[in-house]
């Protein structure tokens, strides 16, 4: 009995019990579809974040206050913020040949008001270069200029969400909003940025750094973004920044992150997440496998006479073993293939809401895992079938 | 004629001490090529056990069994499967056809365990079914066939490997008298053309169609008679 005959004869047997075969395969279909769907969501999220980071360019260094550990053991910085304008100025003065741009940034939750409406939103104080680096354009009006910053102009560029919350259908340009009890003129509304991990980036107000400094009265900055001359000069620039910072600060007062580090840490977390999601889905596949085992055992009992007959007409124990194993594996592989299709269609269906992408390894994992399930859970019933004595099997009622 | 089967002092015991049952108690039998033998006896006489051993489905506890001068009692399970596949055909009382499977596929069953190509297997199965008058039933499933037709499919399955001998275990047990006679006639016809037939039955009327009747009782052969005239 050669391989193709084993397969054909197994397919015949499965076709004879269509309903039962379909129900058994359903367990595998659901399991594999769930794996594919969850992996596609995880991978889609990774691709999205990578894309967003690439928009920022790869020649950036971030200086953050306190000791920030990114990665699975990360947590919020707990020390007092010792990053100040003074330090930013010092880096600016000594920026040397590797650093292009130093961009201190203030972030604060504030209340923005317009007439009777008010809303808690995120205030960002930064220099005009921020718009170019972050690829933010004004949809209406304009973004502020270097001159606006130098003269501490009380102007604001607001996000879409904030604009519609405060102004509804009214044109916000040249209107005055109250930010922390000071009046600012809206000069521009940003293009829609979208949603990043549940945070609405369109719900914010950006004002010139110097204006923010006066408004908050703070000497601390929340982050300093340093742009290097190129990707290659990042190590030198990082060393230089570190040297300047260590003059007045201790090692635990700041964290220097390169874009690459940040991205790889986030991706690391996301890949762990993706695997965890896939692992949860894999449990349902194992449940599907138990279903196969169960049905195959029932099938062996039900077909005892058939097994006896097959042996009587010349089937060896190995023939019977291969036949029942083939039935289990075909069920799970076909179930796996349908599951991949269902998972793919599912990920297309939700791609309007969540970014999805199906990596090749996900598909291979789905096929591999489902056939492994077929073998593992098909072996016990197949062995039971193969061991049946022909005369005992023939006598079975 | 050459001796096809030769069993010497077969003993088969069921149960455990002290409740031993001798299904076969020192049975010796020789069957020659082209014989038509009926083994007759009441239920529990050991005739089915004897057929299982002669048909290489089971092994005796003691004694020796030779098939075409080869000592079967020394064979491994796989070698026995090979003998059953190439030298022996079985016909059962309950037909034992695969349900929801066409007559043609049922007949092809023994051939999937050979090296024969799928096309050749189909050709041979069709030919045997045609010969047994089932030309227009090739794609019928057992449920759509009468008892006599089902048994003819089973005989076709037994014949498809062109075996040396056909063992039939109560082949008419589930059939009415008309269908029974049909089946018996097929066996007689096959025998006339040189096929060895060993038939188990408990009905004297059926047995008398054979050329030789062996009566077995309590695990022993009590008579072994040649029929002078076979109808």
Coordinates of C-alpha atoms in Angstrom, one line a residue:
Chain A
X1 CA 0.0 0.0 0.0
X2 CA 1.8 3.2 -1.1
X3 CA 1.5 6.7 0.2
X4 CA -1.1 8.0 -2.3
X5 CA -3.3 5.0 -1.7
X6 CA -3.2 5.6 2.1
X7 CA -4.2 9.2 1.6
X8 CA -7.0 8.3 -0.9
X9 CA -8.4 5.6 1.2
X10 CA -8.3 7.9 4.3
X11 CA -10.1 10.6 2.3
X12 CA -12.8 8.1 1.3
X13 CA -13.4 7.1 4.9
X14 CA -13.6 10.8 5.9
X15 CA -16.0 11.5 3.1
X16 CA -18.3 8.7 4.1
X17 CA -18.7 10.4 7.5
X18 CA -19.0 14.0 6.2
X19 CA -20.8 15.5 9.2
X20 CA -18.6 14.0 11.8
X21 CA -15.4 14.9 9.9
X22 CA -16.6 18.5 9.5
X23 CA -17.4 18.8 13.2
X24 CA -14.1 17.4 14.2
X25 CA -12.2 19.6 11.8
X26 CA -14.1 22.6 13.2
X27 CA -12.1 22.4 16.5
X28 CA -8.9 22.7 14.5
X29 CA -10.4 25.4 12.2
X30 CA -11.3 27.6 15.2
X31 CA -7.9 27.1 16.9
X32 CA -5.8 27.9 13.8
X33 CA -8.0 30.8 12.8
X34 CA -7.6 32.3 16.3
X35 CA -3.9 31.9 16.2
X36 CA -3.7 33.6 12.8
X37 CA -6.0 36.4 13.8
X38 CA -4.2 37.2 17.0
X39 CA -0.7 37.0 15.4
X40 CA -1.9 39.2 12.6
X41 CA -3.1 41.8 15.2
X42 CA 0.2 41.6 17.1
X43 CA 2.3 41.8 13.9
X44 CA 0.2 44.6 12.5
X45 CA 0.8 46.6 15.7
X46 CA 4.5 46.1 15.4
X47 CA 4.5 47.2 11.8
X48 CA 2.5 50.3 12.7
X49 CA 4.8 51.3 15.5
X50 CA 7.9 50.7 13.4
X51 CA 6.4 52.8 10.7
X52 CA 5.7 55.7 13.2
X53 CA 9.2 55.5 14.5
X54 CA 10.7 55.6 11.0
X55 CA 8.7 58.8 10.3
X56 CA 10.7 60.4 13.1
X57 CA 13.9 59.5 11.3
X58 CA 16.6 57.3 12.6
X59 CA 19.0 59.9 13.7
X60 CA 17.4 60.9 17.0
X61 CA 18.5 60.6 20.6
X62 CA 16.1 61.1 23.4
X63 CA 17.2 62.3 26.8
X64 CA 14.6 61.5 29.5
X65 CA 14.7 62.4 33.2
X66 CA 15.5 59.7 35.7
X67 CA 16.5 56.1 35.1
X68 CA 14.1 54.7 32.6
X69 CA 14.3 51.0 31.9
X70 CA 12.5 50.0 28.8
X71 CA 11.8 46.4 28.2
X72 CA 9.8 43.8 30.2
X73 CA 11.1 45.0 33.6
X74 CA 10.4 48.7 32.8
X75 CA 8.5 51.0 35.1
X76 CA 7.9 54.8 35.4
X77 CA 10.8 57.0 36.4
X78 CA 10.7 57.7 40.1
X79 CA 13.4 60.2 40.7
X80 CA 13.0 64.0 40.7
X81 CA 13.3 65.5 37.3
X82 CA 16.7 67.1 37.0
X83 CA 16.6 67.8 33.3
X84 CA 16.5 71.6 32.9
X85 CA 16.6 74.3 30.3
X86 CA 20.1 75.1 31.5
X87 CA 21.2 71.6 30.5
X88 CA 19.5 71.9 27.2
X89 CA 21.3 75.2 26.6
X90 CA 24.6 73.7 27.5
X91 CA 24.2 70.9 25.0
X92 CA 23.1 73.5 22.4
X93 CA 26.3 75.5 23.1
X94 CA 28.6 72.5 23.0
X95 CA 26.9 70.6 20.2
X96 CA 30.0 70.2 18.2
X97 CA 30.1 68.5 14.8
X98 CA 27.8 65.5 15.4
X99 CA 24.7 67.2 16.7
X100 CA 22.4 69.1 14.4
X101 CA 19.6 70.2 16.6
X102 CA 18.6 70.2 20.3
X103 CA 14.9 70.2 21.0
X104 CA 13.8 70.5 24.6
X105 CA 10.2 69.7 25.3
X106 CA 7.7 70.5 28.0
X107 CA 4.7 68.3 28.5
X108 CA 1.9 69.1 30.9
X109 CA -1.8 68.2 31.4
X110 CA -3.7 71.5 31.4
X111 CA -7.2 72.7 30.9
X112 CA -8.0 74.5 27.7
X113 CA -11.1 76.8 27.6
X114 CA -13.0 78.5 24.9
X115 CA -16.0 80.5 26.0
X116 CA -18.1 78.2 28.2
X117 CA -16.4 75.0 27.0
X118 CA -13.4 73.5 28.7
X119 CA -11.4 70.4 28.3
X120 CA -8.4 68.7 29.9
X121 CA -5.8 68.2 27.3
X122 CA -2.0 67.7 26.8
X123 CA 0.1 70.8 26.5
X124 CA 3.3 70.5 24.5
X125 CA 5.9 73.3 24.5
X126 CA 8.5 72.8 21.8
X127 CA 10.4 74.6 19.1
X128 CA 9.2 75.1 15.6
X129 CA 11.6 72.4 14.3
X130 CA 9.3 69.9 16.0
X131 CA 6.8 70.1 13.2
X132 CA 9.3 69.3 10.5
X133 CA 10.8 66.4 12.5
X134 CA 7.5 64.8 13.4
X135 CA 6.0 65.4 10.0
X136 CA 3.1 67.4 11.3
X137 CA 1.4 69.9 9.0
X138 CA -1.3 72.4 9.5
X139 CA -4.6 71.4 8.0
X140 CA -5.9 75.0 8.3
X141 CA -3.9 78.0 9.3
X142 CA -0.2 77.5 10.0
X143 CA 2.2 76.1 12.5
X144 CA 4.3 78.5 14.5
X145 CA 7.7 79.8 13.4
X146 CA 11.1 80.2 15.0
X147 CA 10.3 83.8 15.4
X148 CA 7.1 83.1 17.3
X149 CA 9.2 81.0 19.7
X150 CA 11.9 83.6 20.1
X151 CA 9.4 86.3 20.9
X152 CA 7.4 84.0 23.2
X153 CA 4.2 84.6 21.2
X154 CA 1.1 83.4 22.8
X155 CA 0.0 81.3 19.8
X156 CA -1.2 77.7 19.8
X157 CA -1.5 74.9 17.2
X158 CA -4.3 72.5 18.2
X159 CA -5.2 68.9 17.3
X160 CA -8.4 67.9 15.4
X161 CA -10.1 66.3 18.5
X162 CA -9.5 69.4 20.7
X163 CA -10.6 71.7 17.8
X164 CA -13.9 69.9 17.4
X165 CA -14.5 69.6 21.1
X166 CA -13.9 73.3 21.8
X167 CA -15.2 74.9 18.6
X168 CA -17.6 72.3 17.2
X169 CA -18.3 73.6 13.6
X170 CA -16.8 77.0 14.2
X171 CA -13.5 78.0 12.5
X172 CA -10.9 78.0 15.4
X173 CA -8.4 80.1 13.5
X174 CA -7.7 83.5 15.2
X175 CA -10.0 82.6 18.1
X176 CA -8.6 82.9 21.6
X177 CA -8.4 80.0 24.0
X178 CA -7.6 80.1 27.6
X179 CA -4.7 77.8 28.6
X180 CA -3.8 77.8 32.3
X181 CA -5.6 81.1 32.7
X182 CA -3.5 82.8 29.9
X183 CA -5.0 83.7 26.6
X184 CA -3.5 82.1 23.4
X185 CA -4.5 82.7 19.8
X186 CA -5.2 79.6 17.7
X187 CA -3.1 79.9 14.5
X188 CA -3.4 76.4 13.1
X189 CA -5.2 73.1 13.3
X190 CA -3.0 70.0 12.7
X191 CA -3.8 67.3 10.2
X192 CA -5.3 64.3 11.7
X193 CA -2.6 62.1 13.4
X194 CA -4.7 59.2 14.5
X195 CA -4.5 57.0 17.5
X196 CA -1.4 55.4 19.0
X197 CA -2.0 52.6 21.4
X198 CA -5.2 54.1 22.8
X199 CA -3.8 57.6 23.1
X200 CA -5.5 60.2 20.9
X201 CA -2.6 62.3 19.5
X202 CA -5.2 64.7 18.1
X203 CA -6.1 65.8 21.6
X204 CA -3.3 68.2 22.3
X205 CA -2.2 71.8 22.1
X206 CA 1.3 72.7 21.0
X207 CA 2.7 76.2 21.9
X208 CA 6.2 77.7 21.5
X209 CA 8.7 76.4 24.0
X210 CA 9.5 79.9 25.4
X211 CA 5.8 80.6 25.8
X212 CA 5.4 77.3 27.7
X213 CA 8.3 78.1 29.9
X214 CA 6.8 81.4 30.9
X215 CA 3.3 79.8 31.2
X216 CA 4.4 77.0 33.5
X217 CA 7.2 78.8 35.2
X218 CA 9.1 75.6 35.3
X219 CA 12.8 75.2 34.8
X220 CA 12.5 71.4 34.1
X221 CA 12.0 70.0 30.7
X222 CA 10.3 66.6 30.2
X223 CA 12.5 65.5 27.4
X224 CA 15.3 66.7 25.2
X225 CA 15.3 65.4 21.6
X226 CA 18.8 65.5 20.0
X227 CA 19.1 65.1 16.2
X228 CA 22.5 63.9 15.0
X229 CA 24.0 64.8 11.7
X230 CA 23.4 61.3 10.4
X231 CA 22.6 57.7 11.6
X232 CA 26.3 56.9 11.6
X233 CA 27.2 59.7 14.1
X234 CA 24.7 58.5 16.8
X235 CA 27.3 56.8 18.9
X236 CA 29.6 59.8 19.0
X237 CA 26.7 62.2 19.6
X238 CA 25.5 60.0 22.4
X239 CA 28.9 59.9 24.0
X240 CA 29.2 63.7 23.8
X241 CA 25.7 64.2 25.3
X242 CA 26.5 61.8 28.1
X243 CA 29.8 63.6 28.9
X244 CA 28.0 67.0 29.1
X245 CA 25.2 65.6 31.3
X246 CA 27.5 63.8 33.7
X247 CA 29.2 67.1 34.5
X248 CA 26.3 68.2 36.6
X249 CA 24.1 65.1 36.9
X250 CA 24.7 61.6 38.2
X251 CA 24.2 58.5 36.1
X252 CA 20.7 57.8 37.6
X253 CA 19.3 61.3 36.9
X254 CA 18.9 60.7 33.2
X255 CA 18.4 58.2 30.5
X256 CA 19.7 58.4 26.9
X257 CA 17.7 56.4 24.5
X258 CA 18.5 56.1 20.8
X259 CA 15.6 55.6 18.5
X260 CA 16.9 52.1 17.7
X261 CA 17.0 51.1 21.4
X262 CA 13.5 52.5 22.0
X263 CA 12.1 50.8 18.9
X264 CA 13.7 47.4 19.7
X265 CA 12.5 47.5 23.3
X266 CA 9.0 48.3 22.2
X267 CA 9.1 45.6 19.5
X268 CA 10.5 43.2 22.1
X269 CA 7.5 43.8 24.3
X270 CA 5.1 43.5 21.4
X271 CA 6.6 40.3 20.2
X272 CA 6.3 38.8 23.6
X273 CA 2.7 40.0 23.6
X274 CA 2.1 38.5 20.1
X275 CA 3.5 35.2 21.2
X276 CA 1.4 35.2 24.4
X277 CA -1.7 35.9 22.3
X278 CA -0.7 33.1 19.9
X279 CA -0.1 30.8 22.9
X280 CA -3.6 31.4 24.2
X281 CA -5.0 30.6 20.9
X282 CA -2.8 27.5 20.7
X283 CA -4.7 26.1 23.8
X284 CA -7.9 26.1 21.8
X285 CA -6.0 24.1 19.1
X286 CA -5.0 21.5 21.7
X287 CA -8.7 21.3 22.7
X288 CA -9.4 20.7 19.0
X289 CA -6.8 18.0 19.1
X290 CA -8.5 16.3 22.0
X291 CA -11.7 16.4 19.9
X292 CA -9.8 14.6 17.1
X293 CA -8.6 12.0 19.5
X294 CA -12.0 11.4 20.9
X295 CA -13.7 11.1 17.5
X296 CA -11.0 8.8 16.2
X297 CA -11.4 6.5 19.2
X298 CA -15.2 6.4 18.6
X299 CA -14.5 5.7 15.0
X300 CA -12.1 2.8 15.8
X301 CA -14.7 1.2 18.0
X302 CA -17.5 1.8 15.4
X303 CA -15.4 0.4 12.6
X304 CA -14.0 -2.6 14.4
X305 CA -15.6 -5.0 11.9
X306 CA -14.2 -2.9 9.1
X307 CA -10.7 -3.2 10.6
X308 CA -11.2 -7.0 11.0
X309 CA -12.3 -7.2 7.4
X310 CA -9.4 -5.1 6.1
X311 CA -7.0 -7.4 8.0
X312 CA -8.8 -10.5 6.7
X313 CA -8.3 -9.3 3.1
X314 CA -4.6 -8.7 3.7
X315 CA -4.0 -5.4 5.5
X316 CA -1.1 -5.5 7.9
X317 CA -1.1 -3.7 11.3
X318 CA 1.1 -1.0 9.7
X319 CA -1.5 -0.5 7.0
X320 CA -4.3 0.0 9.5
X321 CA -2.0 2.3 11.6
X322 CA -1.2 4.4 8.6
X323 CA -4.8 4.6 7.6
X324 CA -6.1 5.9 10.9
X325 CA -3.2 8.2 11.4
X326 CA -3.7 9.6 7.9
X327 CA -7.3 10.2 8.7
X328 CA -6.4 12.2 11.8
X329 CA -3.6 14.1 10.1
X330 CA -5.8 14.9 7.0
X331 CA -8.6 16.2 9.3
X332 CA -6.2 18.5 11.2
X333 CA -4.2 19.7 8.1
X334 CA -7.4 20.4 6.1
X335 CA -8.8 22.0 9.3
X336 CA -5.6 24.0 9.6
X337 CA -5.7 25.2 6.0
X338 CA -9.3 26.3 6.3
X339 CA -8.4 27.9 9.6
X340 CA -5.7 29.9 8.0
X341 CA -8.2 31.1 5.3
X342 CA -10.7 32.0 8.0
X343 CA -8.1 33.8 10.0
X344 CA -6.9 35.7 7.0
X345 CA -10.5 36.8 6.1
X346 CA -11.0 37.7 9.7
X347 CA -7.9 39.8 9.8
X348 CA -9.1 41.6 6.6
X349 CA -12.5 42.2 8.2
X350 CA -11.0 43.9 11.2
X351 CA -8.2 45.7 9.4
X352 CA -10.5 48.8 9.3
X353 CA -10.3 49.0 13.1
X354 CA -7.0 47.5 14.0
X355 CA -3.8 47.3 11.9
X356 CA -3.2 43.6 10.9
X357 CA -0.6 41.8 9.0
X358 CA -0.1 38.0 8.6
X359 CA 3.6 37.0 8.7
X360 CA 4.8 33.9 6.9
X361 CA 5.9 32.4 10.2
X362 CA 2.4 32.7 11.5
X363 CA 1.0 30.7 8.6
X364 CA 3.8 28.1 8.9
X365 CA 3.2 27.9 12.6
X366 CA -0.5 27.3 12.0
X367 CA 0.1 24.5 9.5
X368 CA 2.9 22.9 11.5
X369 CA 1.0 23.1 14.8
X370 CA -2.2 21.7 13.4
X371 CA -0.5 18.7 11.6
X372 CA 1.5 18.0 14.8
X373 CA -1.8 18.0 16.7
X374 CA -3.1 15.5 14.2
X375 CA -0.2 13.2 14.7
X376 CA 0.0 13.5 18.4
X377 CA -3.7 13.0 19.0
X378 CA -4.2 10.5 16.2
X379 CA -1.5 8.1 17.3
X380 CA -3.3 6.5 20.3
X381 CA -6.5 5.6 18.4
X382 CA -4.5 4.4 15.4
X383 CA -2.4 2.1 17.6
X384 CA -5.5 0.8 19.1
X385 CA -6.9 0.0 15.7
X386 CA -3.7 -1.6 14.5
X387 CA -3.5 -3.9 17.5
X388 CA -7.0 -5.4 17.0
X389 CA -6.9 -9.2 16.3
X390 CA -8.6 -9.9 13.0
X391 CA -10.9 -12.6 14.4
X392 CA -11.9 -10.6 17.4
X393 CA -12.6 -7.6 15.2
X394 CA -14.7 -9.6 12.8
X395 CA -16.8 -11.1 15.6
X396 CA -17.4 -7.6 17.0
X397 CA -21.1 -6.6 17.0
Chain B
X1 CA -4.4 -33.5 -7.0
X2 CA -1.8 -31.7 -4.9
X3 CA -2.5 -31.1 -1.2
X4 CA -3.2 -27.4 -0.6
X5 CA -3.8 -27.3 3.1
X6 CA -2.6 -29.7 5.7
X7 CA -3.3 -29.4 9.4
X8 CA -1.7 -31.7 11.9
X9 CA -3.0 -32.3 15.4
X10 CA -4.4 -28.8 15.9
X11 CA -5.3 -27.8 19.4
X12 CA -7.0 -24.5 20.3
X13 CA -8.0 -23.9 23.9
X14 CA -10.1 -21.0 25.3
X15 CA -10.5 -19.9 28.8
X16 CA -8.3 -20.5 31.8
X17 CA -7.7 -23.4 34.2
X18 CA -9.7 -25.1 35.4
X19 CA -12.4 -24.0 33.0
X20 CA -10.6 -24.9 29.8
X21 CA -12.7 -25.3 26.6
X22 CA -11.2 -27.2 23.8
X23 CA -12.4 -25.5 20.7
X24 CA -10.2 -27.8 18.7
X25 CA -8.9 -31.0 20.2
X26 CA -6.4 -32.8 18.1
X27 CA -7.8 -32.0 14.6
X28 CA -5.9 -33.2 11.5
X29 CA -7.2 -32.4 8.1
X30 CA -5.8 -32.4 4.5
X31 CA -7.5 -30.5 1.7
X32 CA -6.5 -30.9 -1.9
X33 CA -6.6 -28.4 -4.7
X34 CA -10.0 -28.0 -6.4
X35 CA -11.9 -29.7 -3.6
X36 CA -15.3 -28.4 -2.4
X37 CA -15.4 -29.1 1.3
X38 CA -18.2 -28.4 3.7
X39 CA -17.4 -28.3 7.4
X40 CA -20.6 -28.9 9.3
X41 CA -21.4 -29.0 13.0
X42 CA -23.6 -27.4 15.6
X43 CA -22.7 -24.0 17.0
X44 CA -19.8 -24.2 19.5
X45 CA -18.5 -27.3 17.8
X46 CA -15.2 -25.6 16.8
X47 CA -15.9 -25.3 13.1
X48 CA -15.4 -21.5 13.0
X49 CA -12.1 -21.8 15.0
X50 CA -11.0 -24.4 12.5
X51 CA -11.8 -22.1 9.6
X52 CA -10.0 -19.2 11.2
X53 CA -6.8 -21.2 11.6
X54 CA -7.1 -22.7 8.1
X55 CA -7.7 -19.2 6.8
X56 CA -4.6 -17.9 8.5
X57 CA -6.6 -15.5 10.7
X58 CA -5.6 -17.2 13.8
X59 CA -2.9 -19.6 15.1
X60 CA -3.4 -22.9 16.9
X61 CA -2.0 -23.4 20.4
X62 CA -0.5 -26.7 19.4
X63 CA -0.1 -28.6 16.2
X64 CA 1.2 -27.6 12.8
X65 CA -0.4 -26.1 9.8
X66 CA 1.0 -26.1 6.3
X67 CA -0.4 -24.0 3.4
X68 CA 1.2 -25.1 0.1
X69 CA 3.8 -26.9 2.1
X70 CA 4.8 -23.8 4.0
X71 CA 4.6 -24.0 7.7
X72 CA 2.1 -21.2 8.5
X73 CA 2.5 -21.7 12.3
X74 CA 6.0 -20.2 12.0
X75 CA 4.8 -17.1 10.1
X76 CA 4.8 -13.6 11.5
X77 CA 1.6 -11.5 11.5
X78 CA 2.7 -9.6 8.4
X79 CA 3.5 -12.8 6.5
X80 CA 0.1 -14.1 7.4
X81 CA -1.5 -10.9 6.1
X82 CA 0.4 -11.4 2.9
X83 CA -0.9 -15.0 2.6
X84 CA -4.5 -13.8 3.2
X85 CA -4.0 -11.1 0.7
X86 CA -2.7 -13.2 -2.2
X87 CA -3.8 -16.8 -1.6
X88 CA -7.1 -16.7 0.4
X89 CA -10.6 -15.2 -0.1
X90 CA -13.2 -14.9 2.6
X91 CA -17.0 -14.8 2.4
X92 CA -18.8 -14.1 5.6
X93 CA -22.3 -14.7 6.8
X94 CA -23.0 -10.9 7.4
X95 CA -21.3 -10.0 4.0
X96 CA -19.0 -7.5 5.9
X97 CA -19.2 -4.9 3.1
X98 CA -18.1 -1.3 3.9
X99 CA -21.2 0.8 4.3
X100 CA -21.8 3.8 2.1
X101 CA -19.1 2.5 -0.2
X102 CA -19.8 1.5 -3.8
X103 CA -19.7 -2.2 -4.8
X104 CA -16.7 -1.5 -7.0
X105 CA -14.8 0.1 -4.1
X106 CA -15.7 -2.8 -1.8
X107 CA -14.3 -5.3 -4.4
X108 CA -11.2 -3.2 -4.8
X109 CA -10.4 -3.3 -1.1
X110 CA -8.0 -6.3 -1.1
X111 CA -6.2 -4.8 -4.1
X112 CA -5.2 -1.6 -2.2
X113 CA -3.0 -3.8 -0.1
X114 CA -1.1 -5.0 -3.2
X115 CA 1.3 -3.3 -5.6
X116 CA -1.4 -3.1 -8.2
X117 CA -2.0 0.3 -9.9
X118 CA -5.4 2.0 -9.2
X119 CA -6.4 1.6 -12.9
X120 CA -5.6 -2.1 -12.9
X121 CA -7.4 -2.7 -9.6
X122 CA -10.5 -1.0 -11.0
X123 CA -10.3 -3.0 -14.2
X124 CA -10.0 -6.3 -12.4
X125 CA -12.7 -5.5 -9.9
X126 CA -15.1 -4.5 -12.7
X127 CA -14.4 -7.7 -14.6
X128 CA -15.1 -9.9 -11.5
X129 CA -18.3 -8.0 -10.8
X130 CA -19.4 -8.3 -14.4
X131 CA -18.8 -12.0 -14.2
X132 CA -21.0 -12.3 -11.2
X133 CA -23.8 -10.5 -13.0
X134 CA -23.5 -7.1 -11.2
X135 CA -22.6 -5.1 -14.3
X136 CA -25.1 -2.4 -13.5
X137 CA -24.5 -2.3 -9.8
X138 CA -20.9 -1.1 -9.8
X139 CA -21.7 2.2 -8.1
X140 CA -24.4 1.0 -5.8
X141 CA -23.8 1.1 -2.1
X142 CA -24.7 -2.1 0.0
X143 CA -27.9 -0.4 1.3
X144 CA -29.2 -0.4 -2.3
X145 CA -28.5 -4.0 -2.9
X146 CA -30.5 -7.1 -2.0
X147 CA -29.0 -9.7 0.4
X148 CA -28.1 -12.0 -2.5
X149 CA -26.5 -9.1 -4.4
X150 CA -24.5 -8.1 -1.4
X151 CA -23.2 -11.6 -1.0
X152 CA -22.3 -11.7 -4.6
X153 CA -20.3 -8.4 -4.1
X154 CA -18.6 -10.1 -1.2
X155 CA -17.7 -13.1 -3.4
X156 CA -16.3 -10.8 -6.0
X157 CA -14.2 -9.2 -3.3
X158 CA -13.0 -12.7 -2.3
X159 CA -12.2 -13.6 -5.9
X160 CA -10.5 -10.4 -7.0
X161 CA -7.0 -11.5 -5.9
X162 CA -7.4 -14.8 -7.7
X163 CA -6.9 -16.8 -4.5
X164 CA -6.0 -20.5 -4.2
X165 CA -8.9 -21.1 -1.8
X166 CA -12.1 -19.4 -0.7
X167 CA -13.3 -19.8 2.8
X168 CA -17.0 -19.2 3.3
X169 CA -18.4 -18.9 6.8
X170 CA -22.1 -19.6 6.7
X171 CA -22.4 -17.8 3.4
X172 CA -26.2 -18.4 3.1
X173 CA -27.0 -17.8 6.8
X174 CA -28.6 -14.4 6.1
X175 CA -30.3 -15.2 2.9
X176 CA -33.6 -16.6 1.8
X177 CA -33.7 -20.0 0.1
X178 CA -33.8 -18.6 -3.5
X179 CA -30.8 -16.3 -2.9
X180 CA -29.1 -19.1 -1.0
X181 CA -29.3 -21.4 -4.0
X182 CA -27.9 -18.6 -6.2
X183 CA -24.9 -18.3 -4.0
X184 CA -24.4 -22.0 -3.8
X185 CA -24.5 -22.3 -7.5
X186 CA -21.8 -19.6 -7.8
X187 CA -19.6 -21.7 -5.5
X188 CA -20.3 -24.9 -7.4
X189 CA -19.5 -23.1 -10.7
X190 CA -16.2 -21.7 -9.3
X191 CA -15.3 -25.2 -8.0
X192 CA -16.1 -26.7 -11.4
X193 CA -13.5 -24.3 -12.8
X194 CA -10.9 -25.5 -10.4
X195 CA -11.2 -23.2 -7.4
X196 CA -10.9 -24.8 -3.9
X197 CA -13.8 -24.0 -1.7
X198 CA -14.1 -24.5 2.1
X199 CA -17.6 -23.8 3.4
X200 CA -18.7 -23.7 7.0
X201 CA -22.3 -24.3 7.7
X202 CA -24.7 -25.8 10.2
X203 CA -27.4 -26.6 7.5
X204 CA -27.2 -30.2 6.1
X205 CA -29.1 -29.1 3.0
X206 CA -26.5 -26.5 2.1
X207 CA -23.6 -28.9 3.0
X208 CA -24.7 -31.6 0.6
X209 CA -23.8 -29.4 -2.3
X210 CA -20.2 -30.0 -1.5
X211 CA -18.1 -32.9 -2.7
X212 CA -16.8 -33.7 0.8
X213 CA -18.5 -33.2 4.1
X214 CA -16.5 -33.0 7.3
X215 CA -18.5 -33.1 10.5
X216 CA -17.0 -31.6 13.6
X217 CA -18.3 -31.9 17.2
X218 CA -16.8 -30.8 20.5
X219 CA -13.6 -29.9 18.8
X220 CA -13.1 -33.3 17.1
X221 CA -13.8 -34.5 13.6
X222 CA -16.4 -37.2 13.9
X223 CA -16.9 -38.0 10.2
X224 CA -15.2 -37.1 6.9
X225 CA -17.2 -38.4 3.9
X226 CA -16.7 -38.0 0.1
X227 CA -20.0 -37.4 -1.7
X228 CA -20.3 -39.8 -4.6
X229 CA -22.7 -37.6 -6.5
X230 CA -22.7 -33.9 -6.3
X231 CA -25.7 -32.2 -7.8

